[in-house]
Amino acid sequence: MGNLVGPGTRGYQRRSNAFEPTYWTQPVSLTVSNLSDYSWGAQTVIWTSTSEDLVLLGIQETQPTTQAFLSYQVWTGTKILLGSVVKAIYDSTGNMYVLNASTTNAICGILKLAPDRTMTLLAGQGSNASVIDGTGSGARFNAPNSMTMGLDGSIYLTDGAFIRKVTTAGVVTSIAGSGTGNTNGTGTGAAFNGPFGITTHPSTGDLYVADTGNGNVRKVTTGGVVTTFATTGGSPGDLVWDSTGTYLYVTDYFNHVVYRITAAGTVTTWAGQTGTAGSSNGTGTGAQFYSPYGIAIDSTNTFLYVKDRGTGSGSHALRRIATSNAAVTQFAGNVGLLGNAEGQGVVGASFANASATFGGLGWDINGNLVYADTGGYRVKRISMDQRIITILGMDTGNGGATTFPITPEYRIAQTSRTWSTSVGYGLWNPFPAPVRVPAGSRIALTGNNNTTTSGSATVSLVYAPASMYV
């Protein structure tokens, strides 16, 4: 028997049309209903490995009862429940930084996930409290909304009425802001009113802040000097410069538009209809948005990507805008659909960002979009072939690990197949390559129904203790 907590049994598995008695199985029943949002229907913690590494080999379908196209995913690692994650960004070496505007029992601050999947706490601790400068867990954040990577390698973020700086060593200082207001100045001599988005000028390294409550875009030098760059007349939410510093693009959540601002501060409504909410595609003001927030631009300045939040029957989708002519199309996610379903394109997959939360967009080092799905407590990756998958935060809710370092749960394998009672059962789904799982990992299996047909079956995760795997 394997070194496992649970009733794992040694069994004979069909592999390459031959039965080999050298592996173990862990059976679990999955029932995936006909869910209107195609969300993950069955999520079962199977077992936790104890004293020995395991090698996961694949999934054996043992007894389907209803025909349905279903997907499996296997997750492993330490359970972490992200709170209200609002932004995820990468540095040039592939480290991911996650800004968590926590609620109960989760980190309010910045988590760092290294390429080897080791997660550490960069700054902050516990639930949101107040603006306290310090190092690592000695620093506190109040209401962090967004962050950007500075040209100096430090992270800059909006936090309540303050602009904060976090160095790579986790040293946190407040560089601008004092209380609610609309005052230019230096350091505590300046004031903001509910700033949200923040971005870095690609050449100067100056910070540009969406001062939402004042309807302004403010320029903040890394030395803390604050001036008003442009006035939108609306409620700017998130913002991004193109790579040449020619145009600044700004979303307006309440007015349902995207602005384009020149380097001289001239503002035009680039896409969407002021005050009119909708999800219609079109060109420029012929298109409609429903509470757009997160925004990103690709490395060639060809397309903008906008997370259209929506409320009620709003779009909840990721929209794409051509910078050449402001043509707006839907890129990923299902219009009018809330959930955590994964998939490809504009049907089936969905975002769970609830109407009361925000979520920022960024890029990883491989050219994939990274989205902080605040209401879904997840970080999602969106590839340029329009595929949405979760890369951090499998479970829904707040809480989880607060002691670091850890290796947070992550997807290690996935497979899919059409179940059919007419085909029979015993179908063997090997993973593309055996997956080694460290001792002490929590192993979970999720099932997803990608059709309108319900389905249920008994399936088994096939494994071998690493010491016995050949």
Coordinates of C-alpha atoms in Angstrom, one line a residue, residues 61-70 417-427 453-458:
E61 CA -12.6 5.9 -15.5
T62 CA -14.2 2.9 -13.9
Q63 CA -18.0 3.3 -14.2
P64 CA -19.7 6.1 -16.2
T65 CA -23.4 6.3 -15.9
T66 CA -24.3 9.1 -18.3
Q67 CA -22.8 10.3 -21.5
A68 CA -21.1 13.7 -21.1
F69 CA -17.9 15.4 -22.0
L70 CA -16.0 15.9 -18.8
R417 CA -12.8 12.6 -22.4
T418 CA -16.4 11.9 -23.5
W419 CA -18.0 9.5 -21.1
S420 CA -20.5 7.1 -22.7
T421 CA -22.3 4.1 -21.3
S422 CA -22.5 2.7 -24.8
V423 CA -18.6 2.7 -25.0
G424 CA -18.3 1.0 -21.6
Y425 CA -15.8 1.8 -19.0
G426 CA -12.3 1.1 -17.9
L427 CA -10.9 3.9 -20.1
T453 CA -25.5 17.0 -20.3
S454 CA -25.1 15.9 -16.7
G455 CA -22.7 13.1 -16.0
S456 CA -21.5 10.9 -13.1
A457 CA -18.9 8.2 -12.7
T458 CA -16.5 6.5 -10.4

